[in-house]
CSV table of C-alpha atoms in Angstrom, one decimal:
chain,number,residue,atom,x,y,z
A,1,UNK,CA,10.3,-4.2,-14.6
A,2,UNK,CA,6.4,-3.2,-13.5
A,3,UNK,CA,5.5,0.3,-13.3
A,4,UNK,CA,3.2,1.0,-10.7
A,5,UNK,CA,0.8,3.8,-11.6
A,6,UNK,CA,-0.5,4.6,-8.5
A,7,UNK,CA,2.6,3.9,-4.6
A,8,UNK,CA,1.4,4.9,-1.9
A,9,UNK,CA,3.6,5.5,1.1
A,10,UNK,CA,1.9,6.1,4.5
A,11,UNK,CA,3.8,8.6,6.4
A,12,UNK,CA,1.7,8.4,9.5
A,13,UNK,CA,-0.9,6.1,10.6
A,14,UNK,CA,-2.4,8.8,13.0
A,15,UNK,CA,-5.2,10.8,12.2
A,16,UNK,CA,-6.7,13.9,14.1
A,17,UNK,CA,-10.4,13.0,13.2
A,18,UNK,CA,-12.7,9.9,13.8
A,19,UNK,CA,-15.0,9.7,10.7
A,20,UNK,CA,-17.8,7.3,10.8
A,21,UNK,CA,-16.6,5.9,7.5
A,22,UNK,CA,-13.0,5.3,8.5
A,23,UNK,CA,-11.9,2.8,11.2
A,24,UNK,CA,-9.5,3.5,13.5
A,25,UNK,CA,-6.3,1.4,12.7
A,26,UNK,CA,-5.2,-1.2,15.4
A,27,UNK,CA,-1.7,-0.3,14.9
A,28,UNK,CA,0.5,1.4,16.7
A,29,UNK,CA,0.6,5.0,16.1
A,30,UNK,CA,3.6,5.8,14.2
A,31,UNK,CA,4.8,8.5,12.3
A,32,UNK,CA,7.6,7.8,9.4
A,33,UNK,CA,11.1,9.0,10.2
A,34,UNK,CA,12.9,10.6,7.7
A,35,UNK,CA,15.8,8.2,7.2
A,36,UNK,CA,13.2,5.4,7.0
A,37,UNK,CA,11.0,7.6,4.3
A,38,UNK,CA,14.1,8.4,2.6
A,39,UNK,CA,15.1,4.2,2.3
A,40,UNK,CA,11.3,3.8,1.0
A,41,UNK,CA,12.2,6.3,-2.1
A,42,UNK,CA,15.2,4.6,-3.2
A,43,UNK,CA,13.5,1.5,-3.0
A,44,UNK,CA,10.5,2.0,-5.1
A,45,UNK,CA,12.2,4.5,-7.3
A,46,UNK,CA,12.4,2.3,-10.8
A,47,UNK,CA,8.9,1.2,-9.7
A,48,UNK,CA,6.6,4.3,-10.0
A,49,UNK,CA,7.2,8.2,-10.5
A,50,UNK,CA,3.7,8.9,-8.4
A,51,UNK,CA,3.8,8.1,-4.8
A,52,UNK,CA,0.8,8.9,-2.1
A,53,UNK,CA,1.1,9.9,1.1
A,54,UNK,CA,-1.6,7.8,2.9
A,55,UNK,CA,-3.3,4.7,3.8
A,56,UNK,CA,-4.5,5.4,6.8
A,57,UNK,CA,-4.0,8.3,8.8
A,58,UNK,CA,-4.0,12.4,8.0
A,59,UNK,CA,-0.7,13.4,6.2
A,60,UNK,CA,-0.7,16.9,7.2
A,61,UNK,CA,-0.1,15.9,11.0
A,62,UNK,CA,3.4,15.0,9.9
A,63,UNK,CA,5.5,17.6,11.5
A,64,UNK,CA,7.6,17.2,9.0
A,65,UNK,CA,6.3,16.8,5.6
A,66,UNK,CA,7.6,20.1,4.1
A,67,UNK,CA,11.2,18.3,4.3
A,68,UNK,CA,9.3,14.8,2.9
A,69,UNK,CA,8.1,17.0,-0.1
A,70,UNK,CA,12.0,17.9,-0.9
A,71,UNK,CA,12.9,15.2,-0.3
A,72,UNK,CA,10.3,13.6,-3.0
A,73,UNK,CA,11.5,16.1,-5.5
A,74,UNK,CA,14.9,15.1,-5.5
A,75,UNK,CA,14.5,11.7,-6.0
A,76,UNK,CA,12.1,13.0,-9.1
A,77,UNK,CA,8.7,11.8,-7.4
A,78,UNK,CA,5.5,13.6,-7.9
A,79,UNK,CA,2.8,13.4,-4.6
A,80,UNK,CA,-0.9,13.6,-4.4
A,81,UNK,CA,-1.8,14.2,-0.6
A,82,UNK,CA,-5.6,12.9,0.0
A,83,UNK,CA,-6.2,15.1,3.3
A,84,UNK,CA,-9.5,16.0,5.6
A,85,UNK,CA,-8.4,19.9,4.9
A,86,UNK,CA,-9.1,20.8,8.8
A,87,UNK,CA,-5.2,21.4,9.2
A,88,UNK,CA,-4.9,23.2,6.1
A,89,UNK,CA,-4.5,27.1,7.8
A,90,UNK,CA,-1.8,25.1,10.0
A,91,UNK,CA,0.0,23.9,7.5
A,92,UNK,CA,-0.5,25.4,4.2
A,93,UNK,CA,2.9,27.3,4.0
A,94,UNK,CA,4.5,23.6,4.4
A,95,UNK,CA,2.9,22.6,1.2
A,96,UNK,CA,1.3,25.5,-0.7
A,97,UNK,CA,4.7,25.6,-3.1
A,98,UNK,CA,6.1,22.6,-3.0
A,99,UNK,CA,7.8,21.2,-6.8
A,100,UNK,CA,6.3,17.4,-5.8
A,101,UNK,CA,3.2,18.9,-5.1
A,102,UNK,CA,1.0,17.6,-8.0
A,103,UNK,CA,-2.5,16.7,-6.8
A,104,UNK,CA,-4.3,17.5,-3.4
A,105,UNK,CA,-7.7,15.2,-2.6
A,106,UNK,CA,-9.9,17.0,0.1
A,107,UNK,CA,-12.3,14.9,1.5
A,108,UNK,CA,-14.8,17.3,2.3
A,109,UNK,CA,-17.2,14.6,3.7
A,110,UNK,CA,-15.1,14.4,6.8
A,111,UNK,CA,-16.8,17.3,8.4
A,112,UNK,CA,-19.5,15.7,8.7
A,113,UNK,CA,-18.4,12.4,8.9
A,114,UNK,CA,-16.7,13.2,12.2
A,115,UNK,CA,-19.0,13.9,15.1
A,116,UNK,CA,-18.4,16.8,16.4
A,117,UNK,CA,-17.4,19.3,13.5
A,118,UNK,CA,-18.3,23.3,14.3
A,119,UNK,CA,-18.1,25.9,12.1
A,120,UNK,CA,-18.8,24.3,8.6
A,121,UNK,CA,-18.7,27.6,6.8
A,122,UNK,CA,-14.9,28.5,8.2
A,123,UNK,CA,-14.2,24.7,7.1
A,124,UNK,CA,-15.1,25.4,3.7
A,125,UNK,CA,-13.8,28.7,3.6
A,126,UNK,CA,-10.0,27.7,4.3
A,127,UNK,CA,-10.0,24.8,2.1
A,128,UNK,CA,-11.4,26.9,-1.1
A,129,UNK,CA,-8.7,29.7,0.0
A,130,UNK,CA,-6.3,27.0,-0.2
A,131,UNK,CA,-7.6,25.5,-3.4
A,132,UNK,CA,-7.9,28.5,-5.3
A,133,UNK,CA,-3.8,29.7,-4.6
A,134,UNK,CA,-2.3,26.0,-5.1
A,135,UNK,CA,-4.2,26.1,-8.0
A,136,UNK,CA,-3.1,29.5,-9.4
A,137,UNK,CA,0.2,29.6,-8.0
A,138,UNK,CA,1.9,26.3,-8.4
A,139,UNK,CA,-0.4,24.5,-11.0
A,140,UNK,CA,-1.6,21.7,-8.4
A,141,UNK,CA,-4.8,19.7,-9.0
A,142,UNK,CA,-7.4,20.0,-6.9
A,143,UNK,CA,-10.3,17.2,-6.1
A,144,UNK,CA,-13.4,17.8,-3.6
A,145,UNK,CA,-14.6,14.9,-2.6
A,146,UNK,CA,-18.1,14.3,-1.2
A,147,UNK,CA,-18.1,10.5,-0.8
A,148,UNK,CA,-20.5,9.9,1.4
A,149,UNK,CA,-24.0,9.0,-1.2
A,150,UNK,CA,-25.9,5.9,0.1
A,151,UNK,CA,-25.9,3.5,-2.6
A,152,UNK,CA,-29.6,2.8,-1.6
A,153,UNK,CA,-31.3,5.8,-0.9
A,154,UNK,CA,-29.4,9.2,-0.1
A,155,UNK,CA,-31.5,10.5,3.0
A,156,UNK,CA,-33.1,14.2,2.8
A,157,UNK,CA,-30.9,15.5,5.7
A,158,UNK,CA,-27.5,13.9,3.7
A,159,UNK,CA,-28.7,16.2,0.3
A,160,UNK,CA,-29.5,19.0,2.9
A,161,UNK,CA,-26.2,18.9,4.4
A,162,UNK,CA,-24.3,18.3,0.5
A,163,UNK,CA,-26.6,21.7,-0.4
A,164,UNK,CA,-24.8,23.8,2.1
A,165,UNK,CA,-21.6,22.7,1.4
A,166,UNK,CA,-22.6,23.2,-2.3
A,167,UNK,CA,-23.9,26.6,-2.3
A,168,UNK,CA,-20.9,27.5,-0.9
A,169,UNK,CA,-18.6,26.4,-3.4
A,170,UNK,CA,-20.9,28.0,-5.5
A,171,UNK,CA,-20.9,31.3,-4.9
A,172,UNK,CA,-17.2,31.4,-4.4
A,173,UNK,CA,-16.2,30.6,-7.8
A,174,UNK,CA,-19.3,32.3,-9.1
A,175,UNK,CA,-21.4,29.4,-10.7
A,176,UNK,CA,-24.7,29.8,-12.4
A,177,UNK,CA,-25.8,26.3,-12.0
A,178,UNK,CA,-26.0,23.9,-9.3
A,179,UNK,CA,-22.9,21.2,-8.9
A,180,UNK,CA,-25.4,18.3,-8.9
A,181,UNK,CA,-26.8,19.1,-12.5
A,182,UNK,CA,-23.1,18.8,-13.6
A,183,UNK,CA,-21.5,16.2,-11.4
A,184,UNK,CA,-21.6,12.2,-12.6
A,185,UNK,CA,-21.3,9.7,-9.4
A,186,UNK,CA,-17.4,8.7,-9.7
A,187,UNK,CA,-15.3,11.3,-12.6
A,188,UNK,CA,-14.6,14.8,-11.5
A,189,UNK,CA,-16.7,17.8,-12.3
A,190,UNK,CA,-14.8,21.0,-13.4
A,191,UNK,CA,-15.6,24.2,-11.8
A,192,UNK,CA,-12.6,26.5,-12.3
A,193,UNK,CA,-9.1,25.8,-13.8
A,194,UNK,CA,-7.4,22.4,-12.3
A,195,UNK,CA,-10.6,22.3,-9.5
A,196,UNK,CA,-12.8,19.7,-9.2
A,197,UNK,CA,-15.9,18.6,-7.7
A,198,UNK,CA,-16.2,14.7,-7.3
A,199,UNK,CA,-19.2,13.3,-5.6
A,200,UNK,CA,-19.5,8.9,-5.2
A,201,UNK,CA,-20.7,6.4,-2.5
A,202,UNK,CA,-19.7,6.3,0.9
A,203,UNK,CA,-16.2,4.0,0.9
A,204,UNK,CA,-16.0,0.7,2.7
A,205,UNK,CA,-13.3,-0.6,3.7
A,206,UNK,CA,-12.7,-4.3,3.4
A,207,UNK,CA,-12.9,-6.1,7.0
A,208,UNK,CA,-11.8,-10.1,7.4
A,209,UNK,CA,-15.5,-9.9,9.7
A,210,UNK,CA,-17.4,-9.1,6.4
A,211,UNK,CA,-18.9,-11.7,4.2
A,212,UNK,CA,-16.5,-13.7,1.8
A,213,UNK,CA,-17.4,-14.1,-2.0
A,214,UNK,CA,-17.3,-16.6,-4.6
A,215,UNK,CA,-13.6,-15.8,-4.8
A,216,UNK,CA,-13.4,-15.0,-8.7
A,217,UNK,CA,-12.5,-12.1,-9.9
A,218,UNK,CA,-10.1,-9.3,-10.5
A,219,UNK,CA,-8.3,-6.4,-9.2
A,220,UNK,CA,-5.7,-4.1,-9.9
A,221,UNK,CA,-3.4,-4.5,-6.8
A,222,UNK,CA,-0.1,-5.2,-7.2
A,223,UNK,CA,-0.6,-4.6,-11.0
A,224,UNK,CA,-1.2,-0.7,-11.4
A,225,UNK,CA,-0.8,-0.6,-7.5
A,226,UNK,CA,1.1,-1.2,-4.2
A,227,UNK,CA,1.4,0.6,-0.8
A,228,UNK,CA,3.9,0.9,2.2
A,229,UNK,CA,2.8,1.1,5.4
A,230,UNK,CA,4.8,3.9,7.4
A,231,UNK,CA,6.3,0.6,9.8
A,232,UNK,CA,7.8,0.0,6.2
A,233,UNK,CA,5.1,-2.9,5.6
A,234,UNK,CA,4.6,-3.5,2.0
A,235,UNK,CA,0.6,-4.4,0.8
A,236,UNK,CA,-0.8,-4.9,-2.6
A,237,UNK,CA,-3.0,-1.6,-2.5
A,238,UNK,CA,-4.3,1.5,-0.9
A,239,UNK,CA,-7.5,-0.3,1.1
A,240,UNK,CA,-5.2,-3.0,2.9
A,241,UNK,CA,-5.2,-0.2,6.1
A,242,UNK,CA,-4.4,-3.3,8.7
A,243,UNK,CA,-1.3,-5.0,6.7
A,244,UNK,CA,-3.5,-7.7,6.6
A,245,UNK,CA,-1.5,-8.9,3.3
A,246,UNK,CA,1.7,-8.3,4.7
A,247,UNK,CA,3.9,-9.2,1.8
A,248,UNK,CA,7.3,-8.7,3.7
A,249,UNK,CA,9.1,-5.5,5.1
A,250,UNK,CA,11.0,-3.2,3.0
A,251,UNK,CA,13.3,-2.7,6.4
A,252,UNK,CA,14.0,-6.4,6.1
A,253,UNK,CA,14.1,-7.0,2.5
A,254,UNK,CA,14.4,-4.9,-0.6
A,255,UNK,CA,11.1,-4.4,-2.3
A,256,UNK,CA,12.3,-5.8,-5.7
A,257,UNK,CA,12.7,-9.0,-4.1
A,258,UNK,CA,9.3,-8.7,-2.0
A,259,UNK,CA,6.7,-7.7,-5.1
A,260,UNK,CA,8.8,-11.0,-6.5
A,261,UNK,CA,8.3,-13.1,-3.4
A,262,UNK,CA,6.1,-16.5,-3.1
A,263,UNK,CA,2.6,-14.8,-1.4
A,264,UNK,CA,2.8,-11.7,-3.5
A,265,UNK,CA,3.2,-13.5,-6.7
A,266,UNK,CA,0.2,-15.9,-6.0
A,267,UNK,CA,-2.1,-13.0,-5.6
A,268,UNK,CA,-0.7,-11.4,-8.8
A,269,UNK,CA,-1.0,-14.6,-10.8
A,270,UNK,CA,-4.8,-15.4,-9.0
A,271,UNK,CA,-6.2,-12.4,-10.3
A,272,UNK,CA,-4.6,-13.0,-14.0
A,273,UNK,CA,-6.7,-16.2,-13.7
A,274,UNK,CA,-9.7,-14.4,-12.4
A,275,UNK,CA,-9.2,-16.1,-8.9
A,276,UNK,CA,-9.0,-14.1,-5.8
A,277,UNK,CA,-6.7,-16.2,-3.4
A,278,UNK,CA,-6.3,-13.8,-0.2
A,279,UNK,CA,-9.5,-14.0,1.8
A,280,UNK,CA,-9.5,-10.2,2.2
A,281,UNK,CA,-9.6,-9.4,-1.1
A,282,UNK,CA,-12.4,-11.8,-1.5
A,283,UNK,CA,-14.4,-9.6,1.9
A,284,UNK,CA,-13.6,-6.3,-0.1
A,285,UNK,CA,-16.6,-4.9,-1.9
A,286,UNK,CA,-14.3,-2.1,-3.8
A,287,UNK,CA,-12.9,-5.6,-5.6
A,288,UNK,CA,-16.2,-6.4,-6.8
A,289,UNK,CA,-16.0,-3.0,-9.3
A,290,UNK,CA,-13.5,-4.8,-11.4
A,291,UNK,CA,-16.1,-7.3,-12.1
């Protein structure tokens, strides 16, 4: 049976910020209801002991996620949230000592990727506060992300505005160098026990309006990686954030026999032969890593 490394299992498609980076979904606004979460775990259960909470969409605006997080531990699940950390002083006694709890990803280039942000030192603040006692107190990995490096030229004002954020972080675990001396574009930098800093690109997500390539290649989806959509949509990986590739419904169908179906099995086999046969996968530039 395959073993997906990474499942990820939207449990909301809503988000409370509009980044520049991240467009809005054109699907209905939904929020997963816990019978219908609870259906998705016994399904993918001999298929993965990680699961995600996101594709699209900010996780912590799920008013109930404390109960998805049992619920995630009982089935023996570990989660990584990925999160913009603004509701973090909302929410953090939901999370902060949860069992599943294994890995939180705070994308720290959403304050400024959302026009509009105030008060970036409070921002910072509550996220290291938060960082610092998941991190201590229930052994939970944190990554802060600052994806948002042109891959051409990062402009003065971006390395101004990364500074700040920096010298922040700095001083409050007490650093005597600067993070971008340490940091490599793309692996996490340590800066204090199970914290780290991880600075890369801006991400793009793949569009059916962007440019199609030669169509040869390889990728990981559905190999180390699949995703639900919180409508119960099943797609090969994490950047499919329209269900473009909808594979079949776990609702409808169970997921064993989906993952095994005719349109999810020709992508799989494609990229074993170095051919990319969905024509979103061949407008998706994260793809193009793989070589």
């Amino acid at each position: 049976m395959r073993k997906f490394k990474k499942f990820y299992v939207e449990i909301t498609s809503v988000c409370n910020l509009a980044c520049t980076f991240c467009p809005p979904t054109k699907r209905q606004a939904n929020f997963i209801e816990i019978d219908a979460f609870t259906h998705i775990l016994d399904q993918v259960k001999p298929f993965t002991d990680y699961i995600y909470f996101h594709v699209k969409g900010e996780p912590l605006l799920h008013p109930k996620i404390d109960e998805l997080l049992d619920l995630s531990h009982e089935r023996g699940f570990k989660v990584n949230l990925t999160t913009n950390g603004t509701l973090l002083p909302k929410v953090r006694h939901k999370i902060l000592m949860k069992p599943a709890l294994r890995q939180v990803n705070i994308s720290l280039h959403s304050f400024d990727g959302h026009v509009g942000s105030k008060d970036r030192e409070g921002y910072v603040a509550n996220v290291l506060s938060f960082a610092k006692e998941a991190s201590e107190k229930n052994n939970v990995t944190i990554s802060l992300r600052l994806w948002n490096l042109d891959p051409d030229n990062t402009t003065n004002a971006e390395r101004q505005r990364n500074r700040e954020m920096l010298s922040m972080i700095e001083r409050e675990f007490g650093l005597d160098y600067r993070i971008e001396e340490k940091v490599v574009r793309g692996s996490g930098t340590k800066i204090a026990d199970r914290i780290y800093i991880n600075q890369d690109h801006e991400f793009q997500w793949p569009d059916l309006k962007e440019e199609e390539d030669e169509g040869k290649g390889f990728c990981h989806g559905l190999r180390n990686q699949a995703a639900i959509l919180s409508n119960g949509t099943v797609v090969p990986c994490c950047l499919d954030g329209e269900g473009v590739i909808n594979l079949g419904n776990v609702h409808d169908k169970p997921f064993a026999e989906i993952i095994a179906g005719e349109r999810a099995t020709k992508l799989y086999d494609g990229f074993s032969r170095r051919e990319v046969v969905e024509e979103l996968c061949r407008k998706c530039g994260y793809r193009r890593r793989f070589g």
